[in-house]
């Protein structure tokens, strides 16, 4: 990249310099952050504002929309704000809008860089993702200027981090302690003329909304023999001689309509409200909401992704399970371009499995033997899609589409939408697998693995958190259900999220490493081997130059000045690992080819060979993708121009997702 630094250098006495350096090292983490407690909505907003204030040179805090309850949806942009360029800084609009009509805002500097989106808490009760986002923010900004690789990454790429896609859900789940997966809606669910009047309640007044258990011959729970604090859920037809219990959230019938918790803030599942495959095959609504993007939160996301078409990577954090869904969930394997599958599985999936410590499929380690693996699978009981790929997807890296049953997982999901409609390597990671994320967690063998993990977690919180995350059961008389007991995990710490402290830090570190790896795959365009050759230089007065078969003819005009005929050649190369587009990228509506422009004052230049811009297709990456013949990663460009002397010339290369770079041309 060719960037002119306008910075002045002043002489500073040596002593002051060394003092400044010391301060810089000590304050590498300018905004301290701890993961001993969840940040929730309030802590997250506070942290984002502080980071933005402390790092104005590399951050921008955008508000991309507002939740139902009026809370801002923020995206923190992290990129070198004085590094890079955009196409509109070089090429003027041909048809200027009327004065005072600002309908074409100037591009932001980061729109000229490959973008990487990371979002958390689409589901409000899955706020581990918010924490991982904050951890990644801290790692990025603290490393800037201290770590060469990360500094370069921040200067040349744009990170877009949205810790809370569903801020209302996070607020209710963390601050109020009422787990809320959906967004909030001002909706009269029970049609009694009142809105959100019957939600969960702290019935025993201990400050926490936990659970209420009561004896019930129809109940689906029994008390665990080993740890009587634990309630074991029975299978649907499971028989038992033990006392059966029902377990509900602490709740009473606030509006006296005979139902509990039937009209709370909780609205729709945002991850079923995106446009991709929102409709069923029969044309009826399949997704959530009244129409695709009906929720203010998904609407904000759609506007954001439409404005920032430079984004090539996207990650949506959910919980739990400790695995990743790559596309697709709404359509079978055959819907994906094999070249994209190769990038997802052989490059990203392989790395992910290594990071989470799971076995990598043999076919991914030896992709050159894929045909052989494919043959071997034919006689097995593997599903059709695995047979066509040549391998079964492992536990840790999978699709949500049900390949065995040939059924889609859901409708209107974010990851599918961004892959299919925006050409983005989008994935969804289900964070938090206690057995992997708490090293040394003692889970004893048991037929009921889930119960064994629950027991281990209860013991872990006894030892590490002084038993403060779980409220012991105590007698309580429920006004509607009679005698029973209140108690259980404090909602905030229940199974859904990584326990704060060490377990959460382990989750954060793994996923920071993975996203750092993905960011390092992004394309990076350079202009090199720029050569100019003056074919004709005349002290003629201004005239026109024409190409006449193989000859150039300069017709003398009436003005003055030298008129040169110059041949310009250069190589445009993508030195990044991945191509500037997904395999279908430039064919997708709204995507486009990479383009090289030769820019000069319009009245001073005439193109004799070549046009002002040259389409380059999609430049391939340097990484060899198994089974895929890459597009070439470099292309030659050539122009022959007639240009008035001393006219500044430059080459500008603009790729939607590969970034914009330029180089000034020194005619020799
Ligand atoms: Zn989720």
XYZ file of C-alpha atoms and ligand atoms in Angstrom:
669
model
C 0.000 0.000 0.000
C 1.246 3.452 -0.767
C 0.294 5.835 1.964
C 1.707 9.258 2.486
C 2.336 10.091 6.075
C 1.727 13.703 6.843
C 3.226 13.428 10.301
C 5.889 15.883 11.364
C 8.784 14.747 13.432
C 9.960 16.863 16.307
C 13.110 16.442 18.261
C 12.302 15.312 21.782
C 15.003 15.099 24.441
C 16.079 11.492 24.991
C 14.891 11.341 28.560
C 11.314 12.147 27.630
C 11.320 9.526 24.892
C 12.397 6.757 27.246
C 9.797 7.865 29.763
C 7.072 7.733 27.143
C 8.121 4.257 26.071
C 7.954 3.021 29.650
C 4.471 4.382 30.083
C 3.425 2.811 26.796
C 4.589 -0.624 27.914
C 2.987 -0.376 31.343
C -0.261 0.873 29.838
C -0.463 -1.627 26.984
C -3.886 -2.421 28.425
C -5.219 1.111 28.669
C -8.724 0.009 29.609
C -8.512 -2.761 32.184
C -10.955 -5.610 31.793
C -11.713 -8.605 33.987
C -13.678 -11.769 33.305
C -14.388 -12.599 36.940
C -17.977 -11.425 36.434
C -20.237 -11.013 33.402
C -20.388 -7.510 31.984
C -24.048 -7.619 31.084
C -25.607 -4.808 29.102
C -24.392 -1.957 31.318
C -20.817 -3.188 31.677
C -20.535 -3.846 27.962
C -21.704 -0.369 26.935
C -19.387 1.156 29.524
C -16.406 -0.847 28.229
C -17.095 -0.022 24.566
C -17.232 3.707 25.361
C -14.016 3.601 27.364
C -12.143 1.692 24.650
C -13.391 4.104 22.016
C -12.237 7.076 24.120
C -8.840 5.516 24.862
C -8.117 4.430 21.271
C -9.498 7.113 18.952
C -6.861 6.313 16.318
C -7.994 2.726 15.830
C -11.653 2.587 16.890
C -15.024 3.925 15.894
C -18.116 3.205 17.976
C -21.068 2.947 15.609
C -24.716 2.725 16.598
C -26.316 0.597 13.916
C -29.817 0.583 15.345
C -31.981 0.420 18.420
C -33.619 -2.501 20.187
C -37.336 -2.687 20.897
C -36.764 -1.169 24.339
C -34.637 1.639 22.875
C -31.213 0.286 23.755
C -28.449 1.013 21.229
C -26.993 -1.762 19.092
C -23.311 -0.950 18.867
C -20.608 -2.101 16.503
C -17.058 -1.255 17.509
C -14.882 -0.844 14.431
C -11.215 -1.592 14.995
C -8.853 -0.512 12.240
C -6.022 1.946 11.691
C -8.154 5.028 11.034
C -5.380 6.906 9.242
C -4.335 3.904 7.162
C -5.826 2.829 3.855
C -8.028 4.465 1.277
C -11.393 4.191 -0.459
C -12.382 4.470 -4.098
C -14.311 7.742 -3.673
C -11.135 9.464 -2.459
C -9.751 8.988 -5.987
C -12.614 8.967 -8.423
C -15.168 11.713 -8.525
C -18.838 11.052 -9.118
C -19.653 11.710 -12.742
C -23.135 12.920 -12.014
C -22.953 15.040 -8.919
C -26.079 15.288 -6.815
C -27.782 18.641 -6.494
C -26.356 21.016 -3.959
C -27.385 20.279 -0.348
C -28.502 16.779 -1.205
C -26.234 14.570 0.833
C -27.465 11.264 -0.491
C -24.028 9.914 -1.278
C -22.090 10.081 1.983
C -18.336 9.803 1.812
C -17.062 6.280 2.355
C -15.493 5.485 5.678
C -11.835 4.532 5.571
C -12.570 0.986 6.751
C -14.876 0.329 3.809
C -11.702 0.119 1.746
C -10.362 -2.830 3.760
C -11.364 -6.486 3.996
C -13.868 -6.741 6.855
C -14.277 -9.287 9.632
C -17.508 -9.277 11.653
C -17.860 -10.877 15.079
C -21.221 -10.743 16.867
C -22.508 -12.012 20.199
C -25.800 -12.528 22.005
C -28.285 -12.895 19.195
C -29.918 -14.940 21.916
C -29.906 -12.766 25.028
C -29.284 -15.636 27.440
C -26.115 -16.685 25.538
C -23.956 -13.799 26.779
C -20.747 -15.852 26.820
C -20.530 -14.568 23.238
C -20.627 -10.969 24.466
C -17.720 -11.737 26.778
C -15.688 -13.345 23.976
C -16.297 -10.218 21.865
C -14.979 -7.997 24.673
C -11.970 -10.271 25.133
C -11.174 -10.036 21.415
C -11.525 -6.234 21.532
C -9.087 -6.093 24.441
C -6.571 -8.369 22.698
C -6.702 -6.319 19.502
C -6.455 -2.812 20.923
C -3.853 -3.748 23.540
C -1.640 -5.371 20.916
C -1.727 -2.382 18.580
C 1.736 -0.881 18.442
C 3.121 -3.689 20.626
C 2.677 -6.756 18.456
C 3.853 -6.400 14.879
C 1.556 -9.006 13.310
C -1.595 -7.743 15.007
C -0.699 -4.108 14.339
C -0.393 -4.906 10.639
C -3.671 -6.792 10.742
C -5.478 -3.844 12.350
C -4.005 -1.416 9.838
C -4.889 -3.476 6.790
C -8.205 -5.055 7.841
C -11.365 -3.813 9.532
C -12.828 -5.645 12.522
C -16.513 -5.045 13.195
C -17.438 -6.292 16.643
C -21.046 -6.283 17.836
C -21.050 -7.724 21.363
C -24.828 -7.500 21.771
C -27.071 -8.056 18.768
C -29.945 -8.413 21.249
C -29.227 -5.891 24.038
C -32.689 -6.269 25.645
C -32.201 -10.013 25.984
C -28.771 -9.497 27.562
C -30.105 -6.865 29.971
C -32.920 -9.094 31.165
C -30.737 -12.197 31.353
C -27.787 -10.669 33.196
C -28.947 -7.532 34.997
C -32.452 -8.746 35.874
C -31.480 -12.397 36.180
C -34.328 -13.618 33.962
C -32.969 -15.693 31.083
C -34.350 -14.301 27.808
C -33.360 -15.941 24.523
C -35.638 -13.866 22.270
C -35.673 -10.128 21.702
C -38.125 -7.963 23.643
C -41.481 -7.058 22.237
C -44.174 -4.709 23.397
C -46.848 -7.221 22.646
C -50.015 -8.209 24.466
C -49.350 -11.962 24.263
C -52.467 -13.007 26.211
C -54.752 -10.386 24.666
C -55.979 -8.965 27.967
C -55.356 -5.357 27.019
C -52.119 -5.162 29.001
C -48.562 -5.516 27.749
C -45.807 -7.581 29.396
C -47.656 -7.812 32.724
C -47.042 -11.461 33.580
C -43.414 -12.512 33.686
C -41.256 -14.510 36.147
C -41.085 -13.352 39.780
C -38.720 -13.593 42.720
C -41.402 -15.349 44.784
C -39.278 -16.001 47.893
C -37.796 -12.496 47.896
C -34.164 -13.640 48.143
C -33.079 -11.398 45.275
C -32.751 -14.212 42.716
C -35.140 -15.809 40.305
C -34.217 -19.480 40.492
C -36.551 -22.487 40.414
C -39.509 -23.849 42.327
C -39.799 -27.639 42.683
C -42.868 -29.399 43.971
C -44.147 -32.941 44.265
C -46.229 -33.850 41.259
C -47.234 -37.361 40.159
C -47.091 -36.088 36.550
C -43.688 -34.414 37.049
C -40.734 -35.162 34.806
C -37.975 -34.797 37.408
C -36.559 -36.832 40.288
C -33.996 -35.913 42.930
C -30.487 -37.227 42.178
C -29.290 -39.997 44.498
C -25.703 -38.753 44.584
C -26.297 -35.043 44.937
C -29.791 -34.218 46.205
C -29.414 -30.631 45.014
C -29.583 -31.881 41.454
C -32.857 -32.558 39.621
C -32.627 -35.311 37.009
C -34.926 -35.052 34.044
C -36.658 -38.305 33.089
C -37.093 -39.558 29.566
C -40.550 -39.224 28.065
C -41.660 -42.780 28.863
C -39.172 -43.478 31.620
C -40.587 -45.331 34.649
C -39.475 -44.611 38.223
C -40.328 -45.669 41.771
C -39.024 -42.387 43.100
C -41.027 -39.303 43.987
C -41.724 -37.303 40.849
C -41.310 -33.519 40.825
C -42.135 -30.642 38.539
C -39.575 -27.856 38.286
C -40.607 -24.396 37.083
C -39.041 -20.970 37.041
C -39.954 -18.893 40.125
C -43.222 -17.388 39.006
C -46.754 -16.528 40.050
C -49.858 -15.646 38.086
C -49.522 -11.841 38.188
C -52.621 -11.027 36.171
C -54.831 -13.738 37.705
C -55.806 -15.308 34.434
C -54.904 -18.815 35.502
C -51.578 -18.794 33.623
C -48.058 -18.058 34.798
C -45.469 -16.125 32.783
C -47.583 -16.018 29.629
C -47.084 -12.315 28.896
C -43.514 -11.220 29.404
C -41.187 -9.019 27.360
C -39.839 -12.020 25.487
C -40.573 -11.670 21.760
C -39.207 -13.632 18.811
C -36.152 -15.724 18.050
C -33.952 -13.292 16.098
C -32.027 -16.099 14.456
C -35.155 -17.123 12.537
C -35.991 -13.635 11.281
C -33.421 -13.268 8.462
C -34.460 -13.307 4.792
C -32.663 -16.470 3.637
C -35.162 -19.373 3.439
C -37.588 -17.610 5.747
C -40.475 -19.106 3.752
C -41.423 -22.735 3.683
C -41.411 -24.596 0.401
C -45.206 -24.254 0.273
C -44.909 -20.459 0.454
C -46.152 -20.078 4.019
C -44.160 -18.367 6.762
C -41.525 -20.610 8.292
C -39.330 -18.173 10.172
C -40.094 -15.972 13.166
C -41.769 -12.570 13.193
C -44.438 -11.251 10.889
C -42.031 -10.941 7.944
C -38.259 -11.260 7.389
C -36.365 -8.514 9.276
C -39.538 -7.499 11.144
C -37.531 -7.158 14.382
C -35.653 -3.862 14.858
C -32.520 -5.847 15.775
C -32.392 -7.944 12.572
C -33.363 -4.884 10.539
C -30.339 -3.061 11.971
C -28.118 -6.013 11.069
C -29.403 -6.060 7.498
C -28.731 -2.342 7.061
C -25.286 -2.764 8.537
C -24.271 -5.656 6.276
C -25.710 -3.870 3.259
C -23.599 -0.788 4.019
C -20.421 -2.735 4.758
C -20.062 -4.977 1.744
C -16.338 -5.181 2.460
C -17.059 -7.886 5.061
C -15.800 -11.339 4.004
C -15.718 -13.107 7.394
C -18.521 -13.328 9.924
C -18.936 -15.130 13.212
C -22.069 -15.329 15.357
C -21.488 -16.567 18.888
C -24.130 -18.673 20.565
C -24.071 -21.194 23.412
C -23.571 -23.990 24.145
C -21.848 -27.229 23.136
C -18.346 -26.276 22.060
C -18.681 -26.738 18.299
C -19.168 -24.695 15.140
C -21.878 -24.682 12.498
C -20.679 -23.696 9.075
C -23.370 -23.160 6.383
C -25.926 -24.361 5.703
C -28.891 -25.164 7.931
C -31.746 -24.285 5.607
C -30.451 -26.156 2.563
C -28.487 -29.348 1.883
C -24.803 -29.728 1.054
C -25.508 -29.553 -2.661
C -26.449 -25.870 -2.288
C -22.837 -24.951 -1.442
C -20.123 -24.364 -4.006
C -17.500 -27.139 -3.544
C -14.745 -24.520 -3.533
C -16.326 -22.851 -0.495
C -16.773 -26.212 1.218
C -13.040 -26.811 0.747
C -12.177 -23.481 2.387
C -14.626 -24.055 5.244
C -13.581 -27.625 6.005
C -9.943 -28.077 4.977
C -8.756 -24.647 6.083
C -11.039 -23.294 8.807
C -12.520 -26.519 10.180
C -9.121 -28.159 10.482
C -7.743 -25.227 12.455
C -10.836 -25.068 14.664
C -10.627 -28.745 15.600
C -6.945 -28.336 16.446
C -7.764 -25.392 18.709
C -10.587 -27.136 20.575
C -8.524 -30.323 20.771
C -10.640 -32.662 18.668
C -9.573 -35.186 16.090
C -9.273 -33.896 12.521
C -10.894 -36.171 9.897
C -8.292 -38.073 7.910
C -9.667 -36.718 4.653
C -8.823 -33.195 5.825
C -5.279 -34.168 6.679
C -4.706 -35.946 3.365
C -7.083 -34.216 0.946
C -5.054 -35.551 -1.989
C -6.542 -38.964 -1.110
C -10.103 -37.662 -1.121
C -11.179 -39.888 -4.023
C -10.041 -42.935 -2.093
C -11.925 -41.876 1.061
C -14.990 -41.208 -1.059
C -14.854 -44.718 -2.492
C -14.447 -46.219 0.964
C -17.526 -44.386 2.224
C -19.806 -45.705 -0.545
C -20.426 -49.077 1.100
C -20.905 -47.604 4.597
C -24.111 -46.428 6.258
C -23.014 -42.805 5.935
C -25.637 -40.381 4.576
C -25.802 -39.315 0.938
C -24.132 -35.957 1.527
C -21.174 -37.413 3.394
C -20.731 -39.919 0.584
C -20.650 -37.181 -2.016
C -18.133 -35.144 0.021
C -15.912 -38.084 0.854
C -16.059 -37.606 4.622
C -18.495 -37.273 7.485
C -18.501 -33.983 9.328
C -17.003 -34.241 12.818
C -18.787 -33.279 16.051
C -16.852 -30.055 16.371
C -17.383 -28.679 12.834
C -20.757 -29.424 11.319
C -23.802 -28.142 9.518
C -27.143 -27.694 11.220
C -28.928 -29.203 8.215
C -30.033 -32.734 9.140
C -28.082 -34.710 6.551
C -29.325 -38.106 7.697
C -32.975 -37.160 7.678
C -32.556 -34.731 4.754
C -34.394 -32.017 6.678
C -33.615 -28.404 7.237
C -32.816 -27.189 10.744
C -34.839 -24.027 10.677
C -35.839 -20.966 8.682
C -34.321 -17.512 8.317
C -30.943 -17.984 10.005
C -28.211 -15.345 9.955
C -25.315 -17.539 8.887
C -27.108 -18.952 5.838
C -28.289 -15.491 4.867
C -24.795 -13.993 4.853
C -23.265 -16.934 3.042
C -25.930 -17.251 0.357
C -26.852 -13.610 -0.180
C -23.742 -11.601 0.747
C -20.938 -13.989 -0.171
C -19.455 -14.141 3.323
C -17.597 -16.958 5.090
C -20.118 -16.888 7.918
C -20.178 -19.357 10.780
C -21.964 -19.860 14.094
C -19.975 -21.108 17.038
C -21.790 -22.687 19.979
C -19.444 -21.698 22.781
C -18.886 -23.530 26.066
C -18.339 -27.181 26.611
C -17.594 -27.622 30.344
C -15.666 -30.841 29.792
C -13.288 -29.179 27.332
C -13.222 -25.687 28.797
C -12.551 -26.619 32.435
C -9.336 -28.640 32.353
C -9.399 -31.257 35.090
C -13.155 -31.109 35.636
C -13.923 -34.435 37.268
C -16.754 -36.016 35.337
C -17.308 -39.601 36.442
C -18.558 -42.214 34.015
C -22.320 -42.447 34.035
C -24.927 -43.663 31.614
C -26.462 -40.223 31.972
C -23.547 -38.073 30.838
C -25.481 -34.870 31.264
C -26.219 -35.648 34.911
C -22.553 -36.520 35.471
C -21.499 -33.136 34.071
C -24.117 -31.367 36.230
C -22.739 -33.079 39.349
C -19.188 -32.126 38.411
C -20.222 -28.499 37.825
C -22.036 -28.325 41.165
C -18.936 -29.590 42.913
C -16.775 -27.185 40.909
C -18.856 -24.217 42.048
C -18.662 -25.483 45.668
C -14.863 -25.503 45.454
C -14.145 -22.487 43.271
C -16.982 -20.086 43.924
C -17.635 -20.895 47.560
C -20.985 -22.329 46.551
C -22.293 -18.841 45.749
C -23.687 -19.641 42.304
C -26.241 -22.151 43.550
C -29.003 -21.458 46.059
C -29.777 -24.427 48.289
C -33.353 -25.625 48.188
C -35.546 -24.346 51.002
C -39.228 -24.763 51.800
C -41.615 -22.338 50.219
C -45.366 -22.265 49.970
C -46.389 -21.238 46.472
C -49.705 -19.306 46.468
C -51.002 -21.376 43.558
C -49.056 -24.652 43.667
C -48.784 -25.204 47.421
C -45.832 -26.637 49.318
C -42.492 -27.036 47.585
C -38.998 -25.608 47.610
C -37.212 -22.746 45.906
C -33.575 -23.062 44.899
C -31.193 -24.102 42.149
C -28.571 -22.397 40.007
C -28.796 -18.641 39.985
C -30.130 -18.120 36.468
C -27.067 -16.140 35.352
C -24.767 -19.110 36.052
C -26.953 -21.919 34.867
C -25.554 -24.363 32.311
C -26.003 -22.113 29.302
C -22.934 -19.944 29.861
C -19.257 -20.397 30.667
C -18.746 -19.842 34.382
C -16.947 -16.554 35.011
C -13.226 -16.596 35.762
C -11.032 -19.404 34.491
C -13.643 -21.339 32.467
C -14.749 -18.166 30.664
C -11.141 -17.147 30.036
C -10.435 -20.538 28.474
C -13.397 -20.132 26.121
C -12.316 -16.576 25.258
C -8.703 -17.482 24.506
C -9.569 -20.384 22.166
C -11.991 -18.327 20.138
C -9.733 -15.304 19.995
C -7.079 -17.606 18.536
C -9.529 -18.936 15.978
C -10.768 -15.522 14.827
C -7.188 -14.248 14.706
C -6.431 -17.149 12.366
C -9.473 -16.355 10.219
C -8.523 -12.675 10.026
C -5.088 -13.700 8.799
C -6.739 -15.470 5.838
C -8.307 -12.293 4.457
C -7.133 -11.059 1.053
C -4.547 -8.329 0.721
C -3.999 -6.562 -2.574
C -0.757 -4.972 -3.697
C 0.299 -3.116 -6.839
C 3.776 -4.091 -7.951
C 6.248 -3.984 -10.862
C 4.858 -0.662 -11.971
C 6.655 0.415 -15.170
C 6.260 3.393 -17.423
C 7.619 3.738 -20.891
C 7.464 7.032 -22.734
C 6.681 6.065 -26.336
C 6.463 9.580 -27.615
C 7.300 12.868 -26.056
C 6.792 15.994 -28.020
C 6.950 19.627 -27.319
C 3.896 19.915 -29.456
C 1.075 22.140 -28.454
C -2.007 20.507 -27.045
C -3.657 18.112 -29.389
C -5.431 14.827 -29.640
C -3.800 11.466 -29.985
C -5.493 8.644 -31.865
C -4.718 5.059 -32.426
C -4.761 4.177 -36.083
C -4.282 0.418 -36.458
C -0.786 -0.042 -35.042
C 0.189 3.595 -35.168
C -0.404 6.481 -32.853
C -1.190 9.763 -34.442
C -0.902 13.012 -32.584
C -2.782 15.887 -34.040
C -1.530 19.259 -33.060
C -4.012 21.498 -31.367
C -4.117 25.159 -30.547
C -3.067 25.044 -26.884
C 0.373 24.780 -25.410
C 2.302 22.154 -23.476
C 3.949 18.819 -23.894
C 1.911 15.828 -24.830
C 3.350 12.430 -23.921
C 2.345 9.005 -25.034
C 3.111 6.576 -22.275
C 2.786 2.853 -21.813
C 1.991 1.864 -18.248
C 2.164 -1.720 -16.977
C 1.779 -3.138 -13.500
C 0.959 -6.352 -11.694
C -1.997 -6.492 -9.340
C -1.546 -9.255 -6.824
C -3.561 -10.674 -3.945
C -0.976 -11.716 -1.387
C -3.635 -12.788 1.128
C -4.453 -16.441 1.740
C -8.007 -16.387 0.376
C -9.511 -15.057 -2.829
C -11.213 -11.671 -2.864
C -14.608 -13.358 -3.206
C -16.314 -16.612 -2.359
C -16.517 -19.012 -5.278
C -19.833 -17.508 -6.463
C -18.882 -14.074 -5.164
C -18.856 -11.846 -8.240
C -21.947 -13.610 -9.606
C -23.967 -12.718 -6.528
C -26.259 -9.706 -6.935
C -24.559 -6.745 -5.321
C -21.085 -8.244 -5.506
C -18.690 -7.204 -8.237
C -15.345 -7.922 -9.854
C -12.090 -6.431 -8.652
C -11.185 -3.401 -10.743
C -7.988 -1.486 -11.547
C -8.353 2.195 -12.485
C -5.886 4.502 -14.123
C -6.765 7.892 -12.719
C -5.844 11.346 -13.968
C -7.541 14.692 -14.461
C -10.152 13.746 -17.054
C -9.442 16.565 -19.499
C -5.715 15.810 -19.591
C -5.786 12.171 -20.579
C -6.859 10.096 -23.541
C -6.843 6.319 -23.489
C -5.248 4.870 -26.621
C -5.228 1.329 -25.357
C -7.246 0.103 -22.411
C -10.119 1.800 -20.626
C -9.997 3.950 -17.491
C -10.831 0.815 -15.530
C -9.927 -2.814 -16.121
C -11.983 -5.660 -14.664
C -9.850 -8.251 -12.948
C -12.471 -10.843 -12.030
C -11.849 -12.172 -8.523
C -8.198 -12.447 -7.612
C -7.361 -15.834 -6.142
C -5.458 -16.244 -2.898
C -1.977 -17.593 -2.253
C -3.221 -20.494 -0.117
C -3.586 -23.712 -2.078
C -7.088 -24.981 -1.425
C -7.246 -28.780 -1.747
C -9.320 -29.947 -4.690
C -9.835 -26.456 -6.032
C -8.111 -24.768 -8.934
C -7.564 -21.262 -7.648
C -8.156 -18.200 -9.757
C -4.810 -16.606 -10.562
C -3.692 -14.424 -7.657
C -2.133 -11.855 -9.963
C -3.059 -10.064 -13.139
C -1.100 -7.770 -15.443
C -2.627 -4.463 -16.390
C -1.526 -2.323 -19.298
C -2.548 1.058 -20.641
C -1.278 3.287 -23.407
C -2.296 6.867 -22.856
C -1.742 10.273 -24.243
C -1.390 12.652 -21.386
C -0.502 16.278 -20.890
C 2.840 16.812 -19.218
C 2.974 17.002 -15.426
C -0.460 15.504 -15.013
C -0.484 13.414 -11.807
C -1.288 9.778 -12.557
C -2.131 6.905 -10.253
C -3.373 3.338 -10.295
C -6.226 2.575 -7.919
C -7.282 -1.012 -7.346
C -10.664 -1.514 -5.781
C -12.039 -4.859 -4.633
C -15.365 -5.024 -2.809
C -14.088 -7.464 -0.190
C -10.364 -7.422 -0.921
C -9.810 -3.749 -0.154
C -8.718 -0.631 -2.023
C -5.082 0.347 -2.660
C -3.376 2.910 -4.855
C 0.013 3.856 -6.179
C 1.093 7.147 -7.635
C 2.871 6.928 -10.960
C 6.195 8.591 -11.447
C 6.696 8.919 -15.165
C 10.343 8.420 -16.086
Zn -28.319 -19.310 20.271
